[in-house]
C-alpha cells in the first residue's frame, strides 16, 4: 500500500471518528425535547396526513423578467414551483401557504416546513424566484425582490385555479385561509406581499417572516392589513441582526 493510500485511509478514519464524536456530543449536550404532554410536543408531532409532492411550472405572461448581467431578460416570469399537499381530502378544504426562499436558495429550501404543514392538512407552494434563486440567469440578484410580491399573488392565483388532472391533491383549497411565510429575503418578500401599500394581496390572512429584514418598516406600514404578523429571529444571527429587525416588531406590527 502506498503512502498516499495509507494517508487517505487515515484521514477517512479520522473523519468517521470525528462525525461519531460529534453525534455523541450532541446526544449528551444537545437541547432536550419538550415534555411529552406539552403543547410544544403536540405542535412538533407528525401530522395525520400522508404528504405528496409535485413540481409544476407556472408562467406569468403579464410581467417581464428584467435583464440581469449577461441575461437579456424575458417577456414573462417563469416560476418553477414545488407543491406539497395532503394526499387525503381535508374537511373544509386545505389552507394555502406560499413559502418564499431566501437569497441564492431555491424552492426546496423550506421543504422541512412545507412537509410538516402538509402533514397537518395545508397545501404549500414554493417557487424558484426568477432572479434571486441560486441558479438565476446572470447571477442571483436580490434587487428583484421588488417583483416577488407580484409572484406571490400570481402563485396564489395559479394554485387556486388548479383543477382536473392538473390538480395533484384530492381535496380543495380554502380560498379564505391563505398565508405567506419565508426565510431571509423570502421573509422580506412575505412582509411586502402582506402589507406593502401597493403590492400587498388582500387575500393574505397571516404573514410569517423568518429572519427577514424589517428595520425599515414603520408602524404605519403594518396598518394596510389586519393580517397578524409573526417575526422569528435569532439573537446569534450575524446577517439580520435580532435587535434591529426582530425586537422592534411588537412596537410596530
PDB file of C-alpha atoms in Angstrom:
ATOM      1  CA  UNK A   1       0.000   0.000   0.000  1.00  0.00           C
ATOM      2  CA  UNK A   2       1.430   3.364  -0.996  1.00  0.00           C
ATOM      3  CA  UNK A   3       1.959   6.190   1.454  1.00  0.00           C
ATOM      4  CA  UNK A   4      -0.800   8.246  -0.248  1.00  0.00           C
ATOM      5  CA  UNK A   5      -3.304   5.412   0.150  1.00  0.00           C
ATOM      6  CA  UNK A   6      -2.351   4.976   3.792  1.00  0.00           C
ATOM      7  CA  UNK A   7      -2.718   8.719   4.318  1.00  0.00           C
ATOM      8  CA  UNK A   8      -6.135   8.698   2.628  1.00  0.00           C
ATOM      9  CA  UNK A   9      -7.362   5.811   4.778  1.00  0.00           C
ATOM     10  CA  UNK A  10      -6.055   7.533   7.870  1.00  0.00           C
ATOM     11  CA  UNK A  11      -7.853  10.779   7.069  1.00  0.00           C
ATOM     12  CA  UNK A  12     -11.071   8.878   6.331  1.00  0.00           C
ATOM     13  CA  UNK A  13     -10.836   7.121   9.688  1.00  0.00           C
ATOM     14  CA  UNK A  14     -10.258  10.420  11.475  1.00  0.00           C
ATOM     15  CA  UNK A  15     -13.274  11.900   9.679  1.00  0.00           C
ATOM     16  CA  UNK A  16     -15.543   8.993  10.691  1.00  0.00           C
ATOM     17  CA  UNK A  17     -14.357   9.166  14.294  1.00  0.00           C
ATOM     18  CA  UNK A  18     -14.974  12.914  14.301  1.00  0.00           C
ATOM     19  CA  UNK A  19     -18.523  12.530  12.996  1.00  0.00           C
ATOM     20  CA  UNK A  20     -19.306   9.839  15.584  1.00  0.00           C
ATOM     21  CA  UNK A  21     -17.849  12.021  18.339  1.00  0.00           C
ATOM     22  CA  UNK A  22     -19.956  14.974  17.256  1.00  0.00           C
ATOM     23  CA  UNK A  23     -23.063  12.791  17.247  1.00  0.00           C
ATOM     24  CA  UNK A  24     -22.356  11.552  20.758  1.00  0.00           C
ATOM     25  CA  UNK A  25     -21.642  15.094  21.942  1.00  0.00           C
ATOM     26  CA  UNK A  26     -24.944  16.298  20.515  1.00  0.00           C
ATOM     27  CA  UNK A  27     -26.842  13.484  22.217  1.00  0.00           C
ATOM     28  CA  UNK A  28     -25.218  14.346  25.544  1.00  0.00           C
ATOM     29  CA  UNK A  29     -25.217  18.152  25.383  1.00  0.00           C
ATOM     30  CA  UNK A  30     -27.893  18.977  22.806  1.00  0.00           C
ATOM     31  CA  UNK A  31     -31.228  20.552  23.689  1.00  0.00           C
ATOM     32  CA  UNK A  32     -33.820  18.380  25.373  1.00  0.00           C
ATOM     33  CA  UNK A  33     -37.174  17.913  23.734  1.00  0.00           C
ATOM     34  CA  UNK A  34     -40.289  19.424  25.303  1.00  0.00           C
ATOM     35  CA  UNK A  35     -42.319  17.420  27.859  1.00  0.00           C
ATOM     36  CA  UNK A  36     -44.360  14.737  26.144  1.00  0.00           C
ATOM     37  CA  UNK A  37     -47.676  16.172  27.358  1.00  0.00           C
ATOM     38  CA  UNK A  38     -46.904  19.796  26.426  1.00  0.00           C
ATOM     39  CA  UNK A  39     -48.413  21.965  23.723  1.00  0.00           C
ATOM     40  CA  UNK A  40     -44.956  22.250  22.137  1.00  0.00           C
ATOM     41  CA  UNK A  41     -44.651  18.474  21.834  1.00  0.00           C
ATOM     42  CA  UNK A  42     -48.082  18.345  20.212  1.00  0.00           C
ATOM     43  CA  UNK A  43     -47.051  21.053  17.735  1.00  0.00           C
ATOM     44  CA  UNK A  44     -43.874  19.162  16.830  1.00  0.00           C
ATOM     45  CA  UNK A  45     -45.615  15.817  16.392  1.00  0.00           C
ATOM     46  CA  UNK A  46     -46.115  14.399  12.907  1.00  0.00           C
ATOM     47  CA  UNK A  47     -49.422  15.439  11.384  1.00  0.00           C
ATOM     48  CA  UNK A  48     -52.137  12.915  10.481  1.00  0.00           C
ATOM     49  CA  UNK A  49     -51.888  13.201   6.672  1.00  0.00           C
ATOM     50  CA  UNK A  50     -49.541  11.449   4.264  1.00  0.00           C
ATOM     51  CA  UNK A  51     -47.696  14.049   2.201  1.00  0.00           C
ATOM     52  CA  UNK A  52     -47.481  14.239  -1.582  1.00  0.00           C
ATOM     53  CA  UNK A  53     -45.192  16.462  -3.645  1.00  0.00           C
ATOM     54  CA  UNK A  54     -45.128  17.605  -7.254  1.00  0.00           C
ATOM     55  CA  UNK A  55     -43.124  20.143  -9.244  1.00  0.00           C
ATOM     56  CA  UNK A  56     -45.067  22.365 -11.612  1.00  0.00           C
ATOM     57  CA  UNK A  57     -44.215  25.349 -13.809  1.00  0.00           C
ATOM     58  CA  UNK A  58     -46.342  28.477 -13.856  1.00  0.00           C
ATOM     59  CA  UNK A  59     -45.638  31.338 -16.276  1.00  0.00           C
ATOM     60  CA  UNK A  60     -46.891  34.859 -15.664  1.00  0.00           C
ATOM     61  CA  UNK A  61     -47.017  36.453 -19.112  1.00  0.00           C
ATOM     62  CA  UNK A  62     -48.317  39.749 -17.744  1.00  0.00           C
ATOM     63  CA  UNK A  63     -44.991  40.788 -16.155  1.00  0.00           C
ATOM     64  CA  UNK A  64     -41.448  40.647 -17.601  1.00  0.00           C
ATOM     65  CA  UNK A  65     -38.242  39.337 -16.095  1.00  0.00           C
ATOM     66  CA  UNK A  66     -35.685  42.142 -16.163  1.00  0.00           C
ATOM     67  CA  UNK A  67     -32.278  41.937 -17.822  1.00  0.00           C
ATOM     68  CA  UNK A  68     -29.684  40.718 -15.344  1.00  0.00           C
ATOM     69  CA  UNK A  69     -25.944  40.715 -16.010  1.00  0.00           C
ATOM     70  CA  UNK A  70     -25.418  38.842 -19.276  1.00  0.00           C
ATOM     71  CA  UNK A  71     -29.062  37.695 -19.244  1.00  0.00           C
ATOM     72  CA  UNK A  72     -31.234  39.634 -21.690  1.00  0.00           C
ATOM     73  CA  UNK A  73     -34.426  39.181 -19.700  1.00  0.00           C
ATOM     74  CA  UNK A  74     -37.722  37.605 -20.740  1.00  0.00           C
ATOM     75  CA  UNK A  75     -41.235  38.811 -21.576  1.00  0.00           C
ATOM     76  CA  UNK A  76     -42.737  36.757 -18.738  1.00  0.00           C
ATOM     77  CA  UNK A  77     -41.829  35.441 -15.307  1.00  0.00           C
ATOM     78  CA  UNK A  78     -41.359  31.672 -15.120  1.00  0.00           C
ATOM     79  CA  UNK A  79     -41.909  30.152 -11.689  1.00  0.00           C
ATOM     80  CA  UNK A  80     -40.795  26.552 -11.303  1.00  0.00           C
ATOM     81  CA  UNK A  81     -42.854  25.588  -8.272  1.00  0.00           C
ATOM     82  CA  UNK A  82     -42.912  22.764  -5.748  1.00  0.00           C
ATOM     83  CA  UNK A  83     -46.259  21.818  -4.252  1.00  0.00           C
ATOM     84  CA  UNK A  84     -46.615  19.845  -1.028  1.00  0.00           C
ATOM     85  CA  UNK A  85     -50.082  18.668  -0.072  1.00  0.00           C
ATOM     86  CA  UNK A  86     -52.053  16.134   1.989  1.00  0.00           C
ATOM     87  CA  UNK A  87     -52.820  13.018  -0.007  1.00  0.00           C
ATOM     88  CA  UNK A  88     -56.299  12.789   1.501  1.00  0.00           C
ATOM     89  CA  UNK A  89     -59.104  15.324   1.340  1.00  0.00           C
ATOM     90  CA  UNK A  90     -59.158  17.755   4.266  1.00  0.00           C
ATOM     91  CA  UNK A  91     -62.612  18.591   5.663  1.00  0.00           C
ATOM     92  CA  UNK A  92     -63.421  22.204   4.869  1.00  0.00           C
ATOM     93  CA  UNK A  93     -60.523  22.486   2.435  1.00  0.00           C
ATOM     94  CA  UNK A  94     -56.796  22.978   2.925  1.00  0.00           C
ATOM     95  CA  UNK A  95     -55.330  26.321   3.938  1.00  0.00           C
ATOM     96  CA  UNK A  96     -52.771  27.573   1.406  1.00  0.00           C
ATOM     97  CA  UNK A  97     -49.270  28.756   2.307  1.00  0.00           C
ATOM     98  CA  UNK A  98     -46.925  30.436  -0.182  1.00  0.00           C
ATOM     99  CA  UNK A  99     -43.357  29.893   1.020  1.00  0.00           C
ATOM    100  CA  UNK A 100     -40.605  32.218  -0.256  1.00  0.00           C
ATOM    101  CA  UNK A 101     -36.989  31.071  -0.302  1.00  0.00           C
ATOM    102  CA  UNK A 102     -34.010  33.142   0.788  1.00  0.00           C
ATOM    103  CA  UNK A 103     -31.419  34.805  -1.429  1.00  0.00           C
ATOM    104  CA  UNK A 104     -29.443  32.263  -3.502  1.00  0.00           C
ATOM    105  CA  UNK A 105     -31.679  29.429  -2.267  1.00  0.00           C
ATOM    106  CA  UNK A 106     -34.471  27.667  -4.155  1.00  0.00           C
ATOM    107  CA  UNK A 107     -37.946  26.184  -3.867  1.00  0.00           C
ATOM    108  CA  UNK A 108     -36.650  23.273  -1.786  1.00  0.00           C
ATOM    109  CA  UNK A 109     -35.135  25.474   0.921  1.00  0.00           C
ATOM    110  CA  UNK A 110     -38.207  25.269   3.137  1.00  0.00           C
ATOM    111  CA  UNK A 111     -39.043  21.650   2.477  1.00  0.00           C
ATOM    112  CA  UNK A 112     -38.835  20.718   6.170  1.00  0.00           C
ATOM    113  CA  UNK A 113     -41.513  23.304   6.971  1.00  0.00           C
ATOM    114  CA  UNK A 114     -43.643  22.515   3.924  1.00  0.00           C
ATOM    115  CA  UNK A 115     -43.757  18.802   4.727  1.00  0.00           C
ATOM    116  CA  UNK A 116     -44.707  19.497   8.344  1.00  0.00           C
ATOM    117  CA  UNK A 117     -47.519  21.797   7.248  1.00  0.00           C
ATOM    118  CA  UNK A 118     -48.778  19.446   4.531  1.00  0.00           C
ATOM    119  CA  UNK A 119     -48.910  16.616   7.074  1.00  0.00           C
ATOM    120  CA  UNK A 120     -51.310  18.823   9.026  1.00  0.00           C
ATOM    121  CA  UNK A 121     -53.579  19.480   6.065  1.00  0.00           C
ATOM    122  CA  UNK A 122     -52.025  22.518   4.369  1.00  0.00           C
ATOM    123  CA  UNK A 123     -51.174  22.967   0.702  1.00  0.00           C
ATOM    124  CA  UNK A 124     -47.782  24.669   0.395  1.00  0.00           C
ATOM    125  CA  UNK A 125     -46.368  26.226  -2.781  1.00  0.00           C
ATOM    126  CA  UNK A 126     -42.744  27.360  -3.114  1.00  0.00           C
ATOM    127  CA  UNK A 127     -41.244  28.694  -6.344  1.00  0.00           C
ATOM    128  CA  UNK A 128     -37.761  29.407  -7.647  1.00  0.00           C
ATOM    129  CA  UNK A 129     -37.937  33.185  -7.964  1.00  0.00           C
ATOM    130  CA  UNK A 130     -36.636  34.149 -11.425  1.00  0.00           C
ATOM    131  CA  UNK A 131     -33.635  36.274 -10.418  1.00  0.00           C
ATOM    132  CA  UNK A 132     -32.950  35.630  -6.713  1.00  0.00           C
ATOM    133  CA  UNK A 133     -32.599  31.840  -6.721  1.00  0.00           C
ATOM    134  CA  UNK A 134     -29.134  30.304  -6.572  1.00  0.00           C
ATOM    135  CA  UNK A 135     -29.038  29.444 -10.282  1.00  0.00           C
ATOM    136  CA  UNK A 136     -30.616  32.615 -11.642  1.00  0.00           C
ATOM    137  CA  UNK A 137     -29.535  33.574 -15.165  1.00  0.00           C
ATOM    138  CA  UNK A 138     -26.976  36.355 -14.975  1.00  0.00           C
ATOM    139  CA  UNK A 139     -26.355  35.560 -11.307  1.00  0.00           C
ATOM    140  CA  UNK A 140     -28.567  35.873  -8.232  1.00  0.00           C
ATOM    141  CA  UNK A 141     -29.835  39.433  -7.818  1.00  0.00           C
ATOM    142  CA  UNK A 142     -31.554  40.495  -4.571  1.00  0.00           C
ATOM    143  CA  UNK A 143     -32.863  43.684  -6.205  1.00  0.00           C
ATOM    144  CA  UNK A 144     -35.558  41.611  -7.919  1.00  0.00           C
ATOM    145  CA  UNK A 145     -37.285  41.277  -4.540  1.00  0.00           C
ATOM    146  CA  UNK A 146     -39.481  44.219  -5.602  1.00  0.00           C
ATOM    147  CA  UNK A 147     -41.113  41.902  -8.145  1.00  0.00           C
ATOM    148  CA  UNK A 148     -41.557  38.934  -5.827  1.00  0.00           C
ATOM    149  CA  UNK A 149     -44.749  40.119  -4.077  1.00  0.00           C
ATOM    150  CA  UNK A 150     -46.329  40.032  -7.538  1.00  0.00           C
ATOM    151  CA  UNK A 151     -45.018  36.491  -7.919  1.00  0.00           C
ATOM    152  CA  UNK A 152     -46.691  35.570  -4.616  1.00  0.00           C
ATOM    153  CA  UNK A 153     -50.054  36.868  -5.862  1.00  0.00           C
ATOM    154  CA  UNK A 154     -49.594  35.006  -9.145  1.00  0.00           C
ATOM    155  CA  UNK A 155     -48.824  31.785  -7.265  1.00  0.00           C
ATOM    156  CA  UNK A 156     -51.995  32.192  -5.216  1.00  0.00           C
ATOM    157  CA  UNK A 157     -53.975  32.650  -8.449  1.00  0.00           C
ATOM    158  CA  UNK A 158     -52.281  29.647 -10.055  1.00  0.00           C
ATOM    159  CA  UNK A 159     -52.857  27.233  -7.183  1.00  0.00           C
ATOM    160  CA  UNK A 160     -56.476  28.293  -6.720  1.00  0.00           C
ATOM    161  CA  UNK A 161     -57.059  27.752 -10.452  1.00  0.00           C
ATOM    162  CA  UNK A 162     -55.801  24.157 -10.467  1.00  0.00           C
ATOM    163  CA  UNK A 163     -58.424  21.640 -11.447  1.00  0.00           C
ATOM    164  CA  UNK A 164     -58.855  18.250 -13.051  1.00  0.00           C
ATOM    165  CA  UNK A 165     -55.688  16.370 -13.922  1.00  0.00           C
ATOM    166  CA  UNK A 166     -53.599  19.486 -13.307  1.00  0.00           C
ATOM    167  CA  UNK A 167     -54.514  19.440  -9.610  1.00  0.00           C
ATOM    168  CA  UNK A 168     -52.295  16.888  -7.839  1.00  0.00           C
ATOM    169  CA  UNK A 169     -54.092  16.903  -4.489  1.00  0.00           C
ATOM    170  CA  UNK A 170     -57.502  15.261  -3.968  1.00  0.00           C
ATOM    171  CA  UNK A 171     -59.183  17.974  -1.906  1.00  0.00           C
ATOM    172  CA  UNK A 172     -59.792  21.670  -2.333  1.00  0.00           C
ATOM    173  CA  UNK A 173     -58.014  24.831  -1.198  1.00  0.00           C
ATOM    174  CA  UNK A 174     -59.846  27.110   1.211  1.00  0.00           C
ATOM    175  CA  UNK A 175     -59.515  30.495  -0.506  1.00  0.00           C
ATOM    176  CA  UNK A 176     -60.336  32.287   2.749  1.00  0.00           C
ATOM    177  CA  UNK A 177     -57.360  30.806   4.620  1.00  0.00           C
ATOM    178  CA  UNK A 178     -54.225  31.925   2.796  1.00  0.00           C
ATOM    179  CA  UNK A 179     -50.904  32.745   4.444  1.00  0.00           C
ATOM    180  CA  UNK A 180     -47.346  33.543   3.422  1.00  0.00           C
ATOM    181  CA  UNK A 181     -44.038  32.642   5.019  1.00  0.00           C
ATOM    182  CA  UNK A 182     -40.402  32.969   4.042  1.00  0.00           C
ATOM    183  CA  UNK A 183     -36.798  32.979   5.142  1.00  0.00           C
ATOM    184  CA  UNK A 184     -34.449  35.985   4.952  1.00  0.00           C
ATOM    185  CA  UNK A 185     -35.096  37.642   1.555  1.00  0.00           C
ATOM    186  CA  UNK A 186     -38.170  35.405   1.426  1.00  0.00           C
ATOM    187  CA  UNK A 187     -39.248  36.819   4.776  1.00  0.00           C
ATOM    188  CA  UNK A 188     -38.955  40.291   3.297  1.00  0.00           C
ATOM    189  CA  UNK A 189     -40.959  39.105   0.276  1.00  0.00           C
ATOM    190  CA  UNK A 190     -43.695  37.783   2.557  1.00  0.00           C
ATOM    191  CA  UNK A 191     -43.801  41.025   4.549  1.00  0.00           C
ATOM    192  CA  UNK A 192     -44.114  43.091   1.366  1.00  0.00           C
ATOM    193  CA  UNK A 193     -46.810  40.761  -0.008  1.00  0.00           C
ATOM    194  CA  UNK A 194     -48.736  41.089   3.227  1.00  0.00           C
ATOM    195  CA  UNK A 195     -48.539  44.821   3.939  1.00  0.00           C
ATOM    196  CA  UNK A 196     -46.935  46.965   1.226  1.00  0.00           C
ATOM    197  CA  UNK A 197     -49.371  49.801   0.368  1.00  0.00           C
ATOM    198  CA  UNK A 198     -49.307  48.988  -3.376  1.00  0.00           C
ATOM    199  CA  UNK A 199     -48.107  45.383  -3.561  1.00  0.00           C
ATOM    200  CA  UNK A 200     -49.971  43.664  -0.736  1.00  0.00           C
ATOM    201  CA  UNK A 201     -52.515  40.979  -1.555  1.00  0.00           C
ATOM    202  CA  UNK A 202     -55.746  41.343   0.413  1.00  0.00           C
ATOM    203  CA  UNK A 203     -56.297  37.582   0.317  1.00  0.00           C
ATOM    204  CA  UNK A 204     -53.319  37.026   2.639  1.00  0.00           C
ATOM    205  CA  UNK A 205     -54.600  36.466   6.182  1.00  0.00           C
ATOM    206  CA  UNK A 206     -51.337  35.673   8.018  1.00  0.00           C
ATOM    207  CA  UNK A 207     -47.656  36.552   7.496  1.00  0.00           C
ATOM    208  CA  UNK A 208     -44.550  34.834   8.885  1.00  0.00           C
ATOM    209  CA  UNK A 209     -41.054  36.238   8.372  1.00  0.00           C
ATOM    210  CA  UNK A 210     -38.165  34.022   9.435  1.00  0.00           C
ATOM    211  CA  UNK A 211     -35.070  36.226   9.844  1.00  0.00           C
ATOM    212  CA  UNK A 212     -36.398  38.690   7.289  1.00  0.00           C
ATOM    213  CA  UNK A 213     -35.195  42.320   7.154  1.00  0.00           C
ATOM    214  CA  UNK A 214     -37.772  44.576   8.814  1.00  0.00           C
ATOM    215  CA  UNK A 215     -35.969  47.568  10.346  1.00  0.00           C
ATOM    216  CA  UNK A 216     -37.201  49.874   7.587  1.00  0.00           C
ATOM    217  CA  UNK A 217     -40.895  49.253   8.245  1.00  0.00           C
ATOM    218  CA  UNK A 218     -42.728  51.754  10.420  1.00  0.00           C
ATOM    219  CA  UNK A 219     -45.906  51.243  12.437  1.00  0.00           C
ATOM    220  CA  UNK A 220     -47.841  52.854   9.606  1.00  0.00           C
ATOM    221  CA  UNK A 221     -46.561  50.225   7.152  1.00  0.00           C
ATOM    222  CA  UNK A 222     -48.372  47.448   9.018  1.00  0.00           C
ATOM    223  CA  UNK A 223     -51.733  49.262   9.016  1.00  0.00           C
ATOM    224  CA  UNK A 224     -52.588  48.323   5.423  1.00  0.00           C
ATOM    225  CA  UNK A 225     -53.827  44.897   6.513  1.00  0.00           C
ATOM    226  CA  UNK A 226     -55.287  43.280   9.623  1.00  0.00           C
ATOM    227  CA  UNK A 227     -53.314  40.075   8.948  1.00  0.00           C
ATOM    228  CA  UNK A 228     -51.344  39.004  12.038  1.00  0.00           C
ATOM    229  CA  UNK A 229     -47.577  39.148  11.673  1.00  0.00           C
ATOM    230  CA  UNK A 230     -45.086  36.715  13.209  1.00  0.00           C
ATOM    231  CA  UNK A 231     -41.375  37.509  13.143  1.00  0.00           C
ATOM    232  CA  UNK A 232     -38.988  34.680  14.010  1.00  0.00           C
ATOM    233  CA  UNK A 233     -35.435  35.808  14.693  1.00  0.00           C
ATOM    234  CA  UNK A 234     -32.299  34.528  16.367  1.00  0.00           C
ATOM    235  CA  UNK A 235     -30.093  36.508  18.719  1.00  0.00           C
ATOM    236  CA  UNK A 236     -26.989  34.928  17.149  1.00  0.00           C
ATOM    237  CA  UNK A 237     -27.953  35.920  13.586  1.00  0.00           C
ATOM    238  CA  UNK A 238     -24.888  37.616  12.106  1.00  0.00           C
ATOM    239  CA  UNK A 239     -26.665  38.848   8.959  1.00  0.00           C
ATOM    240  CA  UNK A 240     -30.130  40.029  10.026  1.00  0.00           C
ATOM    241  CA  UNK A 241     -29.479  41.496  13.458  1.00  0.00           C
ATOM    242  CA  UNK A 242     -32.094  40.466  16.026  1.00  0.00           C
ATOM    243  CA  UNK A 243     -32.294  43.759  17.904  1.00  0.00           C
ATOM    244  CA  UNK A 244     -32.553  45.819  14.718  1.00  0.00           C
ATOM    245  CA  UNK A 245     -35.034  43.708  12.773  1.00  0.00           C
ATOM    246  CA  UNK A 246     -36.941  41.448  15.171  1.00  0.00           C
ATOM    247  CA  UNK A 247     -37.026  43.028  18.624  1.00  0.00           C
ATOM    248  CA  UNK A 248     -38.703  46.147  17.216  1.00  0.00           C
ATOM    249  CA  UNK A 249     -41.687  44.242  15.773  1.00  0.00           C
ATOM    250  CA  UNK A 250     -44.000  44.229  18.857  1.00  0.00           C
ATOM    251  CA  UNK A 251     -43.887  48.048  18.822  1.00  0.00           C
ATOM    252  CA  UNK A 252     -44.793  48.287  15.140  1.00  0.00           C
ATOM    253  CA  UNK A 253     -46.915  45.361  13.988  1.00  0.00           C
TER     254      UNK A 253
END
